[in-house]
Amino acid sequence: MVESQKFLSFLKDYMSIYSLSGTSAEREVPPFLFACLRSWPYFQAHPDRLGTYEIPKDPLKREVFWALVKGEGERTVILLHHYDVISTDNFGALQDMAFRPEDLARALDKEDLTQEVRKDLESGDYLFGRGGCDMKAGGTIQLACLEKFSKMEDFTGNVLLLAVPDEENLSAGMRSAPDLLLDLKGRFSLDYKLLINSEPHGRKYPKRPTIYLGSCGKLLFFVYAKSVVVHMGENQKGVSGLGIMSRILAKTDQNRAMTEEDRGEVTPPPVWVYLRDTKDRYDVSMPPGAFAAMNLITFKNDIRVWKDRMEGVIQEAIEEQLGDNLNHFDYRVRSLDELAVDRDLQEKWEKEVAAGRMNYLEATYHLIKDLLDKDNFHGPQVVYGLIPPMYPSVISDEETEELVEDLFCYAKEKWGLDMESQPYFTGISDLSYTRSQISSEDREAVEKMMAFYGTPYEVPFEGMEALEIPAIMLGPWGKDLHLKTERVYIMDLLEVTPDLVTHLVFRVLQEKEGAENPEMPYNK
């Protein structure tokens, strides 16, 4: 009971740091974690096994925190979590209480809540608050596991904890992690056998937790449709970029035909997440163009296939738009790699991103608009490509099959749980950068189709290939992620998941079958 209260108190302190993703506030977390772990007897004896790694070229100078508990041999398990959180804007009048669970619970009690939220609140079985579930609870569970191994006098293997920033934005922390992991691998003679990311999971049934064997990929496509501008009274002499864009959206948005299937799972259909015309103010002429961005979830990393599909959709849309027009127009459809990009213009908008005055989506819009404004082609045209971030899909089902089966048996016997596995976590995660399962041709397509690739945004393909770490997702039960009713199941936080993570780590590190599993200090 003492141990559980200690870690519950730690989580509340952890939550109180408003480490908003994509801001300098994220810098407050590594010193907090460093001060906490430096007080442990293990790290007082081994101060060289605790540190931070500043993300190269990061304008916010954020850091990855790492801590290593070293036993005998090279076998190593990595425990990964992200420490950034999203905005509290959707808390409304309760925004000031977003990081104070007790105060928030009392305030929520006076709100008009759904039956499920009301039941969970009154039960006292859940901890409410921004970042508690997603995902500082997972970080707290991992620290409990790390502390357990730090107190063992003799064990085989090593446990490495990584806490990274920026997962909710561009994953700058995890994209820099391969260089850190390769450095630690050489410095401490580590052989990475498994990475465990303790993101929360949802459940249909209380006794059926989910473990994920991989993570989906994500592509953020942009489309810029340029008009042939005329006065509205003579609109048949022109072509509307908005009309072209509306047809593209109608053919793709939430269209189940634009999905992928793998291992019995189907990706969520694509959703357009941004749309605007290029007018600064109203008048009675056509807008010069329209710009939009589409979020596409993938399982197979078939970048070139999706490039061809998008071009086909755009081709159909522009021909349909021209079909009712009495005039003949030549038109062009080009991917970004076919467009001559002015380096001076690119640097101009890169600087705006680096200064924090805009994001990559906005910078891509301005860059393409500027390039097409200079273009001498007089017909309608569409340019498409990719915007950061890009998440490759990954899966580790074959390498982890026996471990997962063992974990399921243990969870059933110890906790009465009927665990299940799913091939892909479709919420997008840092798991994407643990290994490379993308062809060199598709990798090259990403680099060519993304305007700001390598400046400084890039996917660490080479580091991922050098590491090739099998990875899974095992975390606590949580609900309403990113909502003001975000909450984590306290029993999972303090008892069940720490025990499952410790059991799994021990099974990976052991060299002999039948080795005895260490008990967590607060297990029943």
Short mmCIF file of C-alpha atoms in Angstrom, two decimals:
data_model
loop_
_atom_site.label_atom_id
_atom_site.label_comp_id
_atom_site.label_asym_id
_atom_site.label_seq_id
_atom_site.Cartn_x
_atom_site.Cartn_y
_atom_site.Cartn_z
CA MET A 1 0.00 0.00 0.00
CA VAL A 2 2.85 2.36 0.79
CA GLU A 3 4.44 1.72 -2.60
CA SER A 4 1.17 2.25 -4.46
CA GLN A 5 0.57 5.58 -2.71
CA LYS A 6 4.12 6.61 -3.53
CA PHE A 7 3.62 6.08 -7.25
CA LEU A 8 0.15 7.64 -7.23
CA SER A 9 1.71 10.72 -5.64
CA PHE A 10 4.47 10.66 -8.24
CA LEU A 11 1.93 10.56 -11.09
CA LYS A 12 0.08 13.56 -9.70
CA ASP A 13 3.36 15.49 -9.51
CA TYR A 14 4.18 14.36 -13.04
CA MET A 15 0.76 15.50 -14.28
CA SER A 16 1.18 18.92 -12.67
CA ILE A 17 3.87 19.76 -15.25
CA TYR A 18 2.00 21.28 -18.19
CA SER A 19 4.33 19.84 -20.82
CA LEU A 20 2.28 21.06 -23.78
CA SER A 21 3.41 19.37 -26.97
CA GLY A 22 5.41 21.52 -29.35
CA THR A 23 6.35 24.13 -26.73
CA SER A 24 9.33 24.96 -24.53
CA ALA A 25 7.28 23.76 -21.53
CA GLU A 26 8.34 20.23 -22.46
CA ARG A 27 11.83 21.12 -21.21
CA GLU A 28 10.56 21.03 -17.62
CA VAL A 29 10.12 17.24 -17.58
CA PRO A 30 13.72 15.91 -17.85
CA PRO A 31 14.93 17.86 -14.77
CA PHE A 32 11.90 16.56 -12.86
CA LEU A 33 12.63 12.94 -13.80
CA PHE A 34 16.35 13.41 -13.23
CA ALA A 35 15.77 14.74 -9.68
CA CYS A 36 13.42 11.87 -8.91
CA LEU A 37 15.66 9.03 -10.08
CA ARG A 38 18.86 10.61 -8.76
CA SER A 39 17.45 10.05 -5.25
CA TRP A 40 17.34 6.28 -5.81
CA PRO A 41 20.23 4.39 -4.15
CA TYR A 42 21.00 2.66 -7.46
CA PHE A 43 21.66 5.88 -9.37
CA GLN A 44 23.54 7.38 -6.46
CA ALA A 45 25.90 4.42 -6.87
CA HIS A 46 25.84 4.60 -10.70
CA PRO A 47 25.38 8.25 -11.73
CA ASP A 48 26.72 7.54 -15.23
CA ARG A 49 23.62 5.46 -16.00
CA LEU A 50 21.29 8.43 -15.91
CA GLY A 51 21.19 11.23 -18.46
CA THR A 52 19.55 13.41 -21.09
CA TYR A 53 20.05 13.76 -24.83
CA GLU A 54 19.34 17.08 -26.52
CA ILE A 55 17.47 16.68 -29.79
CA PRO A 56 19.72 17.89 -32.64
CA LYS A 57 18.53 21.00 -34.52
CA ASP A 58 15.51 21.33 -32.25
CA PRO A 59 14.58 25.04 -31.98
CA LEU A 60 12.97 24.35 -28.58
CA LYS A 61 16.09 22.55 -27.27
CA ARG A 62 14.06 19.67 -25.88
CA GLU A 63 15.64 16.53 -24.47
CA VAL A 64 15.15 12.78 -24.30
CA PHE A 65 15.53 11.47 -20.76
CA TRP A 66 17.13 8.05 -20.24
CA ALA A 67 17.93 5.80 -17.28
CA LEU A 68 19.65 2.42 -17.38
CA VAL A 69 19.56 -0.35 -14.77
CA LYS A 70 22.32 -2.77 -15.69
CA GLY A 71 22.53 -6.44 -14.76
CA GLU A 72 24.57 -9.30 -16.17
CA GLY A 73 24.97 -9.71 -19.92
CA GLU A 74 23.78 -7.69 -22.91
CA ARG A 75 20.06 -8.59 -23.20
CA THR A 76 18.10 -5.35 -22.89
CA VAL A 77 14.47 -4.28 -22.75
CA ILE A 78 13.55 -0.65 -23.50
CA LEU A 79 10.63 0.98 -21.68
CA LEU A 80 9.35 3.92 -23.73
CA HIS A 81 6.83 6.64 -22.96
CA HIS A 82 6.18 10.20 -24.12
CA TYR A 83 5.86 13.02 -21.62
CA ASP A 84 4.17 15.70 -23.71
CA VAL A 85 0.44 16.39 -23.45
CA ILE A 86 -2.12 18.13 -25.63
CA SER A 87 -3.82 21.44 -24.96
CA THR A 88 -6.41 21.89 -22.20
CA ASP A 89 -8.56 24.20 -24.34
CA ASN A 90 -11.47 21.74 -24.40
CA PHE A 91 -11.73 21.82 -20.58
CA GLY A 92 -13.55 25.14 -20.85
CA ALA A 93 -14.23 26.64 -17.41
CA LEU A 94 -12.40 23.73 -15.78
CA GLN A 95 -9.12 24.48 -17.55
CA ASP A 96 -7.33 25.59 -14.37
CA MET A 97 -8.09 22.20 -12.78
CA ALA A 98 -6.96 20.04 -15.71
CA PHE A 99 -3.82 18.91 -13.86
CA ARG A 100 -5.31 18.65 -10.35
CA PRO A 101 -7.21 15.33 -10.23
CA GLU A 102 -9.04 15.85 -6.92
CA ASP A 103 -10.19 19.38 -7.75
CA LEU A 104 -11.18 18.29 -11.26
CA ALA A 105 -13.21 15.35 -9.94
CA ARG A 106 -15.16 17.62 -7.60
CA ALA A 107 -15.83 20.08 -10.41
CA LEU A 108 -16.87 17.36 -12.86
CA ASP A 109 -19.34 16.04 -10.28
CA LYS A 110 -21.37 19.22 -10.84
CA GLU A 111 -21.31 18.87 -14.64
CA ASP A 112 -23.80 17.21 -16.98
CA LEU A 113 -21.99 13.91 -17.65
CA THR A 114 -22.80 10.79 -19.62
CA GLN A 115 -23.96 7.80 -17.62
CA GLU A 116 -20.62 6.01 -18.09
CA VAL A 117 -18.53 8.99 -17.00
CA ARG A 118 -20.79 9.59 -14.00
CA LYS A 119 -20.48 5.95 -12.94
CA ASP A 120 -16.67 5.99 -13.28
CA LEU A 121 -16.41 9.28 -11.38
CA GLU A 122 -18.56 8.11 -8.47
CA SER A 123 -16.79 4.75 -8.25
CA GLY A 124 -13.46 6.35 -7.35
CA ASP A 125 -11.77 3.73 -9.52
CA TYR A 126 -10.41 6.24 -12.05
CA LEU A 127 -7.94 9.11 -11.92
CA PHE A 128 -9.14 12.06 -14.01
CA GLY A 129 -6.95 14.77 -15.52
CA ARG A 130 -5.06 15.85 -18.64
CA GLY A 131 -2.05 13.66 -19.36
CA GLY A 132 -2.77 11.20 -16.55
CA CYS A 133 -3.97 8.62 -19.03
CA ASP A 134 -2.14 9.78 -22.15
CA MET A 135 0.42 8.95 -21.12
CA LYS A 136 2.08 9.83 -17.83
CA ALA A 137 0.37 6.84 -16.22
CA GLY A 138 2.39 4.65 -18.58
CA GLY A 139 5.55 6.49 -17.55
CA THR A 140 4.73 5.96 -13.87
CA ILE A 141 4.20 2.23 -14.46
CA GLN A 142 7.57 2.03 -16.22
CA LEU A 143 9.33 3.81 -13.35
CA ALA A 144 7.80 1.31 -10.92
CA CYS A 145 9.20 -1.51 -13.05
CA LEU A 146 12.61 0.16 -13.33
CA GLU A 147 12.78 0.68 -9.57
CA LYS A 148 11.97 -2.99 -8.99
CA PHE A 149 14.96 -4.07 -11.08
CA SER A 150 17.20 -1.41 -9.52
CA LYS A 151 16.63 -3.08 -6.12
CA MET A 152 17.56 -6.56 -7.34
CA GLU A 153 21.09 -7.52 -6.39
CA ASP A 154 21.53 -10.06 -9.14
CA PHE A 155 19.61 -10.41 -12.39
CA THR A 156 20.32 -11.13 -16.02
CA GLY A 157 20.00 -8.34 -18.53
CA ASN A 158 19.39 -4.60 -18.61
CA VAL A 159 16.36 -2.30 -18.44
CA LEU A 160 16.55 1.05 -20.23
CA LEU A 161 13.90 3.72 -19.73
CA LEU A 162 13.32 6.41 -22.38
CA ALA A 163 11.02 9.40 -21.87
CA VAL A 164 10.56 11.43 -25.05
CA PRO A 165 8.87 14.74 -25.95
CA ASP A 166 6.68 15.70 -28.89
CA GLU A 167 4.77 12.48 -29.61
CA GLU A 168 1.55 14.45 -29.94
CA ASN A 169 3.07 16.71 -32.61
CA LEU A 170 5.99 15.63 -34.85
CA SER A 171 7.61 12.91 -32.70
CA ALA A 172 10.87 14.87 -32.62
CA GLY A 173 11.90 12.97 -29.48
CA MET A 174 11.48 9.47 -30.87
CA ARG A 175 12.83 10.41 -34.29
CA SER A 176 16.07 11.41 -32.55
CA ALA A 177 16.10 8.33 -30.32
CA PRO A 178 17.82 5.91 -32.75
CA ASP A 179 21.07 7.91 -32.52
CA LEU A 180 20.85 7.87 -28.71
CA LEU A 181 20.04 4.16 -28.63
CA LEU A 182 22.96 3.31 -30.90
CA ASP A 183 25.27 5.38 -28.69
CA LEU A 184 24.06 3.67 -25.50
CA LYS A 185 24.29 0.29 -27.21
CA GLY A 186 28.00 0.79 -27.83
CA ARG A 187 28.74 2.53 -24.54
CA PHE A 188 27.14 -0.09 -22.28
CA SER A 189 27.26 -3.22 -24.50
CA LEU A 190 23.48 -3.53 -24.90
CA ASP A 191 21.55 -5.93 -27.11
CA TYR A 192 18.02 -4.62 -27.60
CA LYS A 193 15.56 -7.51 -27.50
CA LEU A 194 12.24 -5.72 -27.04
CA LEU A 195 10.74 -2.25 -26.66
CA ILE A 196 7.58 -1.78 -24.59
CA ASN A 197 5.54 1.36 -25.15
CA SER A 198 2.99 1.78 -22.33
CA GLU A 199 0.34 3.80 -24.16
CA PRO A 200 -3.17 3.32 -22.71
CA HIS A 201 -5.73 1.10 -24.39
CA GLY A 202 -9.53 0.97 -24.57
CA ARG A 203 -11.69 -2.03 -23.70
CA LYS A 204 -15.06 -3.40 -24.67
CA TYR A 205 -15.09 -5.62 -21.59
CA PRO A 206 -13.52 -4.86 -18.16
CA LYS A 207 -11.60 -8.14 -17.97
CA ARG A 208 -10.22 -8.06 -21.52
CA PRO A 209 -7.13 -5.85 -21.86
CA THR A 210 -5.54 -5.33 -25.27
CA ILE A 211 -1.89 -5.59 -26.23
CA TYR A 212 -0.78 -4.21 -29.60
CA LEU A 213 1.90 -5.90 -31.71
CA GLY A 214 2.49 -2.95 -33.98
CA SER A 215 1.43 0.56 -34.89
CA CYS A 216 -0.21 1.98 -37.99
CA GLY A 217 1.46 4.33 -40.41
CA LYS A 218 0.31 7.83 -41.28
CA LEU A 219 0.62 9.98 -44.40
CA LEU A 220 -0.47 13.62 -44.43
CA PHE A 221 -1.27 14.37 -48.08
CA PHE A 222 -1.73 17.92 -49.32
CA VAL A 223 -3.50 19.03 -52.48
CA TYR A 224 -3.34 22.52 -54.01
CA ALA A 225 -5.86 23.21 -56.78
CA LYS A 226 -5.19 26.36 -58.82
CA SER A 227 -8.08 28.11 -60.56
CA VAL A 228 -8.41 29.92 -63.84
CA VAL A 229 -9.71 33.14 -62.29
CA VAL A 230 -12.58 35.11 -63.84
CA HIS A 231 -15.45 37.34 -62.72
CA MET A 232 -18.37 35.33 -61.35
CA GLY A 233 -20.63 36.68 -64.10
CA GLU A 234 -18.46 34.94 -66.73
CA ASN A 235 -17.58 31.85 -64.76
CA GLN A 236 -17.74 29.53 -67.80
CA LYS A 237 -14.58 31.24 -69.03
CA GLY A 238 -12.73 30.07 -65.94
CA VAL A 239 -12.21 26.98 -63.78
CA SER A 240 -12.83 26.86 -60.05
CA GLY A 241 -10.08 25.39 -57.89
CA LEU A 242 -12.69 25.10 -55.15
CA GLY A 243 -14.83 22.99 -57.45
CA ILE A 244 -11.91 20.68 -58.23
CA MET A 245 -11.07 20.41 -54.54
CA SER A 246 -14.66 19.68 -53.53
CA ARG A 247 -14.76 16.77 -55.98
CA ILE A 248 -11.47 15.40 -54.59
CA LEU A 249 -12.82 15.57 -51.05
CA ALA A 250 -16.11 13.95 -52.03
CA LYS A 251 -14.25 11.00 -53.57
CA THR A 252 -11.98 10.40 -50.56
CA ASP A 253 -13.24 11.80 -47.25
CA GLN A 254 -14.29 8.90 -44.97
CA ASN A 255 -14.43 6.69 -48.07
CA ARG A 256 -14.05 3.05 -47.02
CA ALA A 257 -12.74 2.22 -50.47
CA MET A 258 -9.64 4.26 -49.52
CA THR A 259 -8.54 1.83 -46.78
CA GLU A 260 -6.10 -1.02 -46.33
CA GLU A 261 -6.59 -4.50 -44.84
CA ASP A 262 -3.95 -6.59 -43.12
CA ARG A 263 -4.13 -9.51 -40.69
CA GLY A 264 -7.88 -9.14 -40.45
CA GLU A 265 -7.71 -5.45 -39.50
CA VAL A 266 -8.92 -2.54 -41.65
CA THR A 267 -7.56 0.99 -41.44
CA PRO A 268 -9.88 3.86 -40.58
CA PRO A 269 -10.88 5.69 -43.78
CA PRO A 270 -9.06 8.94 -44.64
CA VAL A 271 -10.24 12.27 -43.25
CA TRP A 272 -9.48 15.75 -44.56
CA VAL A 273 -8.17 17.74 -41.62
CA TYR A 274 -7.59 21.14 -43.24
CA LEU A 275 -9.27 23.11 -46.03
CA ARG A 276 -9.08 26.72 -47.17
CA ASP A 277 -9.27 28.89 -50.26
CA THR A 278 -6.49 31.30 -51.13
CA LYS A 279 -8.47 34.55 -50.97
CA ASP A 280 -7.53 37.14 -48.39
CA ARG A 281 -10.86 39.00 -48.70
CA TYR A 282 -14.21 38.69 -50.44
CA ASP A 283 -14.85 39.88 -53.99
CA VAL A 284 -16.91 38.59 -56.94
CA SER A 285 -14.11 36.75 -58.69
CA MET A 286 -13.20 33.10 -58.27
CA PRO A 287 -10.69 32.29 -55.53
CA PRO A 288 -7.20 31.84 -57.04
CA GLY A 289 -7.11 28.35 -55.63
CA ALA A 290 -7.78 25.96 -52.74
CA PHE A 291 -5.52 24.02 -50.39
CA ALA A 292 -6.35 20.98 -48.25
CA ALA A 293 -4.64 18.26 -46.22
CA MET A 294 -5.78 14.66 -45.74
CA ASN A 295 -4.85 12.28 -42.94
CA LEU A 296 -4.35 8.75 -44.30
CA ILE A 297 -3.78 5.73 -42.03
CA THR A 298 -1.79 2.85 -43.55
CA PHE A 299 -0.68 -0.67 -42.66
CA LYS A 300 1.59 -1.56 -45.57
CA ASN A 301 3.93 1.41 -46.22
CA ASP A 302 2.98 1.33 -49.91
CA ILE A 303 3.76 5.00 -50.46
CA ARG A 304 4.03 4.76 -54.23
CA VAL A 305 0.69 2.92 -54.45
CA TRP A 306 -1.04 5.72 -52.54
CA LYS A 307 0.72 8.32 -54.68
CA ASP A 308 -0.75 6.70 -57.80
CA ARG A 309 -4.20 6.42 -56.20
CA MET A 310 -4.20 10.08 -55.23
CA GLU A 311 -3.14 11.12 -58.71
CA GLY A 312 -5.94 9.03 -60.17
CA VAL A 313 -8.52 10.66 -57.91
CA ILE A 314 -7.23 14.14 -58.78
CA GLN A 315 -7.28 13.33 -62.50
CA GLU A 316 -10.91 12.22 -62.28
CA ALA A 317 -11.89 15.30 -60.26
CA ILE A 318 -10.37 17.83 -62.63
CA GLU A 319 -11.84 16.13 -65.70
CA GLU A 320 -15.29 16.08 -64.08
CA GLN A 321 -14.96 19.78 -63.26
CA LEU A 322 -13.99 20.57 -66.84
CA GLY A 323 -16.69 18.31 -68.29
CA ASP A 324 -19.44 20.91 -67.93
CA ASN A 325 -17.28 23.75 -69.18
CA LEU A 326 -17.93 25.09 -72.68
CA ASN A 327 -14.29 26.11 -73.12
CA HIS A 328 -11.30 23.92 -73.71
CA PHE A 329 -8.59 24.07 -71.08
CA ASP A 330 -5.28 22.32 -70.94
CA TYR A 331 -4.56 21.22 -67.38
CA ARG A 332 -1.72 19.78 -65.32
CA VAL A 333 -1.57 17.36 -62.39
CA ARG A 334 1.85 17.17 -60.73
CA SER A 335 3.32 15.65 -57.59
CA LEU A 336 5.70 17.82 -55.62
CA ASP A 337 8.76 15.98 -56.95
CA GLU A 338 7.81 17.16 -60.45
CA LEU A 339 7.71 20.79 -59.34
CA ALA A 340 10.86 22.93 -59.46
CA VAL A 341 11.16 24.19 -55.89
CA ASP A 342 12.79 27.60 -55.43
CA ARG A 343 15.39 27.17 -52.67
CA ASP A 344 15.14 30.79 -51.53
CA LEU A 345 11.38 30.48 -51.10
CA GLN A 346 11.78 27.21 -49.25
CA GLU A 347 14.30 28.75 -46.85
CA LYS A 348 11.97 31.71 -46.28
CA TRP A 349 9.18 29.44 -44.99
CA GLU A 350 11.60 27.10 -43.19
CA LYS A 351 12.63 30.06 -41.05
CA GLU A 352 9.00 30.71 -40.11
CA VAL A 353 8.65 27.11 -38.90
CA ALA A 354 11.95 27.25 -37.00
CA ALA A 355 10.85 30.46 -35.28
CA GLY A 356 7.59 28.82 -34.20
CA ARG A 357 5.43 31.26 -36.15
CA MET A 358 3.81 28.54 -38.24
CA ASN A 359 3.74 24.77 -38.61
CA TYR A 360 4.75 22.59 -41.57
CA LEU A 361 1.20 22.48 -42.94
CA GLU A 362 0.98 26.27 -43.09
CA ALA A 363 4.51 26.56 -44.49
CA THR A 364 3.70 24.04 -47.23
CA TYR A 365 0.59 26.01 -48.19
CA HIS A 366 2.56 29.26 -48.52
CA LEU A 367 5.41 27.62 -50.41
CA ILE A 368 3.17 25.97 -53.01
CA LYS A 369 1.07 29.13 -53.39
CA ASP A 370 4.20 31.21 -54.01
CA LEU A 371 5.55 28.70 -56.53
CA LEU A 372 2.31 28.54 -58.49
CA ASP A 373 1.88 32.33 -58.41
CA LYS A 374 5.16 32.52 -60.33
CA ASP A 375 4.14 29.79 -62.77
CA ASN A 376 3.33 30.86 -66.34
CA PHE A 377 0.94 27.98 -67.09
CA HIS A 378 -2.51 29.49 -67.75
CA GLY A 379 -4.75 26.46 -67.35
CA PRO A 380 -6.03 24.84 -64.17
CA GLN A 381 -3.51 22.72 -62.31
CA VAL A 382 -3.21 20.61 -59.19
CA VAL A 383 -0.09 19.92 -57.13
CA TYR A 384 -0.05 17.25 -54.44
CA GLY A 385 2.50 15.82 -52.01
CA LEU A 386 3.21 15.11 -48.34
CA ILE A 387 3.52 17.24 -45.22
CA PRO A 388 5.41 16.25 -42.05
CA PRO A 389 4.96 14.17 -40.00
CA MET A 390 5.19 10.78 -41.67
CA TYR A 391 4.79 7.63 -39.55
CA PRO A 392 5.85 4.29 -41.06
CA SER A 393 3.76 1.29 -40.03
CA VAL A 394 5.52 -1.41 -38.00
CA ILE A 395 4.59 -4.82 -36.62
CA SER A 396 6.39 -7.39 -34.46
CA ASP A 397 3.90 -10.25 -34.37
CA GLU A 398 6.19 -13.15 -35.29
CA GLU A 399 9.08 -12.24 -32.96
CA THR A 400 6.79 -11.66 -29.97
CA GLU A 401 4.33 -14.53 -30.42
CA GLU A 402 5.70 -16.79 -27.65
CA LEU A 403 6.19 -13.88 -25.24
CA VAL A 404 2.62 -12.72 -25.75
CA GLU A 405 1.21 -16.22 -25.23
CA ASP A 406 3.19 -16.53 -21.98
CA LEU A 407 1.91 -13.13 -20.84
CA PHE A 408 -1.68 -14.11 -21.58
CA CYS A 409 -1.34 -17.26 -19.48
CA TYR A 410 0.22 -15.31 -16.63
CA ALA A 411 -2.47 -12.59 -16.75
CA LYS A 412 -5.21 -15.23 -16.65
CA GLU A 413 -3.68 -17.13 -13.75
CA LYS A 414 -2.62 -14.11 -11.67
CA TRP A 415 -5.34 -11.56 -12.39
CA GLY A 416 -8.20 -13.47 -14.04
CA LEU A 417 -7.82 -11.47 -17.26
CA ASP A 418 -8.60 -12.67 -20.79
CA MET A 419 -6.09 -10.59 -22.69
CA GLU A 420 -6.29 -10.14 -26.44
CA SER A 421 -3.87 -8.89 -29.05
CA GLN A 422 -4.38 -6.68 -32.06
CA PRO A 423 -1.88 -6.30 -34.89
CA TYR A 424 -1.95 -2.50 -35.13
CA PHE A 425 -2.52 0.40 -32.77
CA THR A 426 -4.43 2.84 -34.98
CA GLY A 427 -4.00 5.87 -32.74
CA ILE A 428 -0.53 6.59 -34.25
CA SER A 429 2.48 6.27 -31.94
CA ASP A 430 6.23 6.50 -31.44
CA LEU A 431 6.42 2.75 -32.06
CA SER A 432 6.75 3.67 -35.76
CA TYR A 433 10.44 4.59 -35.31
CA THR A 434 11.67 1.38 -33.66
CA ARG A 435 12.45 -0.49 -36.87
CA SER A 436 12.25 -0.14 -40.63
CA GLN A 437 9.69 -2.13 -42.63
CA ILE A 438 9.58 0.13 -45.67
CA SER A 439 11.26 -0.41 -49.03
CA SER A 440 14.04 1.86 -50.23
CA GLU A 441 11.82 2.92 -53.16
CA ASP A 442 8.97 3.98 -50.88
CA ARG A 443 11.41 5.69 -48.55
CA GLU A 444 12.75 7.67 -51.52
CA ALA A 445 9.19 8.58 -52.53
CA VAL A 446 8.58 10.09 -49.08
CA GLU A 447 11.73 12.17 -49.29
CA LYS A 448 10.86 13.51 -52.75
CA MET A 449 7.20 14.26 -52.05
CA MET A 450 7.74 16.23 -48.83
CA ALA A 451 8.67 19.89 -49.33
CA PHE A 452 10.61 20.39 -46.12
CA TYR A 453 12.16 16.96 -45.76
CA GLY A 454 15.59 17.12 -44.13
CA THR A 455 15.28 20.75 -43.02
CA PRO A 456 15.34 19.67 -40.20
CA TYR A 457 12.41 17.22 -40.41
CA GLU A 458 13.37 13.72 -41.46
CA VAL A 459 12.49 10.13 -40.66
CA PRO A 460 15.50 8.26 -39.18
CA PHE A 461 15.34 5.38 -41.68
CA GLU A 462 19.02 4.46 -41.37
CA GLY A 463 18.93 4.40 -37.57
CA MET A 464 15.74 2.36 -37.62
CA GLU A 465 17.37 -0.15 -39.97
CA ALA A 466 20.42 -0.38 -37.72
CA LEU A 467 18.30 -1.05 -34.61
CA GLU A 468 15.45 -3.28 -35.85
CA ILE A 469 13.92 -3.55 -32.36
CA PRO A 470 10.78 -5.70 -31.96
CA ALA A 471 8.23 -3.59 -30.13
CA ILE A 472 4.80 -3.94 -28.53
CA MET A 473 2.33 -1.72 -26.72
CA LEU A 474 1.32 -2.70 -23.19
CA GLY A 475 -0.29 -0.07 -20.99
CA PRO A 476 -3.17 0.67 -18.62
CA TRP A 477 -6.88 0.89 -19.32
CA GLY A 478 -7.89 4.44 -20.13
CA LYS A 479 -10.90 6.31 -21.44
CA ASP A 480 -11.69 9.54 -23.31
CA LEU A 481 -8.15 10.38 -24.38
CA HIS A 482 -7.79 14.07 -25.32
CA LEU A 483 -11.20 14.91 -23.79
CA LYS A 484 -11.82 16.73 -20.52
CA THR A 485 -13.02 13.42 -19.05
CA GLU A 486 -9.69 11.69 -19.81
CA ARG A 487 -9.08 9.11 -17.09
CA VAL A 488 -7.03 6.03 -16.20
CA TYR A 489 -8.08 2.93 -14.27
CA ILE A 490 -6.30 3.13 -10.92
CA MET A 491 -5.99 -0.62 -10.33
CA ASP A 492 -4.24 -0.95 -13.69
CA LEU A 493 -1.98 1.98 -12.83
CA LEU A 494 -0.90 0.72 -9.41
CA GLU A 495 -1.20 -3.04 -9.51
CA VAL A 496 -2.03 -4.95 -12.68
CA THR A 497 -0.05 -3.27 -15.47
CA PRO A 498 3.17 -2.78 -13.44
CA ASP A 499 3.08 -6.50 -12.69
CA LEU A 500 2.42 -7.44 -16.33
CA VAL A 501 5.20 -5.17 -17.60
CA THR A 502 7.64 -6.55 -15.01
CA HIS A 503 6.70 -10.11 -15.88
CA LEU A 504 7.23 -9.47 -19.58
CA VAL A 505 10.58 -7.73 -19.01
CA PHE A 506 11.77 -10.59 -16.85
CA ARG A 507 10.75 -13.19 -19.44
CA VAL A 508 12.70 -11.37 -22.16
CA LEU A 509 15.80 -11.00 -20.00
CA GLN A 510 15.92 -14.50 -18.55
CA GLU A 511 18.24 -16.96 -20.25
CA LYS A 512 16.83 -20.14 -18.69
CA GLU A 513 13.29 -21.52 -18.77
CA GLY A 514 11.54 -21.79 -15.44
CA ALA A 515 13.28 -18.85 -13.79
CA GLU A 516 11.30 -17.40 -10.91
CA ASN A 517 9.43 -14.16 -11.58
CA PRO A 518 10.19 -11.29 -9.18
CA GLU A 519 7.14 -10.01 -7.27
CA MET A 520 6.23 -6.36 -7.47
CA PRO A 521 6.44 -4.85 -3.99
CA TYR A 522 2.76 -3.89 -3.96
CA ASN A 523 1.22 -6.98 -5.57
CA LYS A 524 -1.61 -8.66 -3.72
#
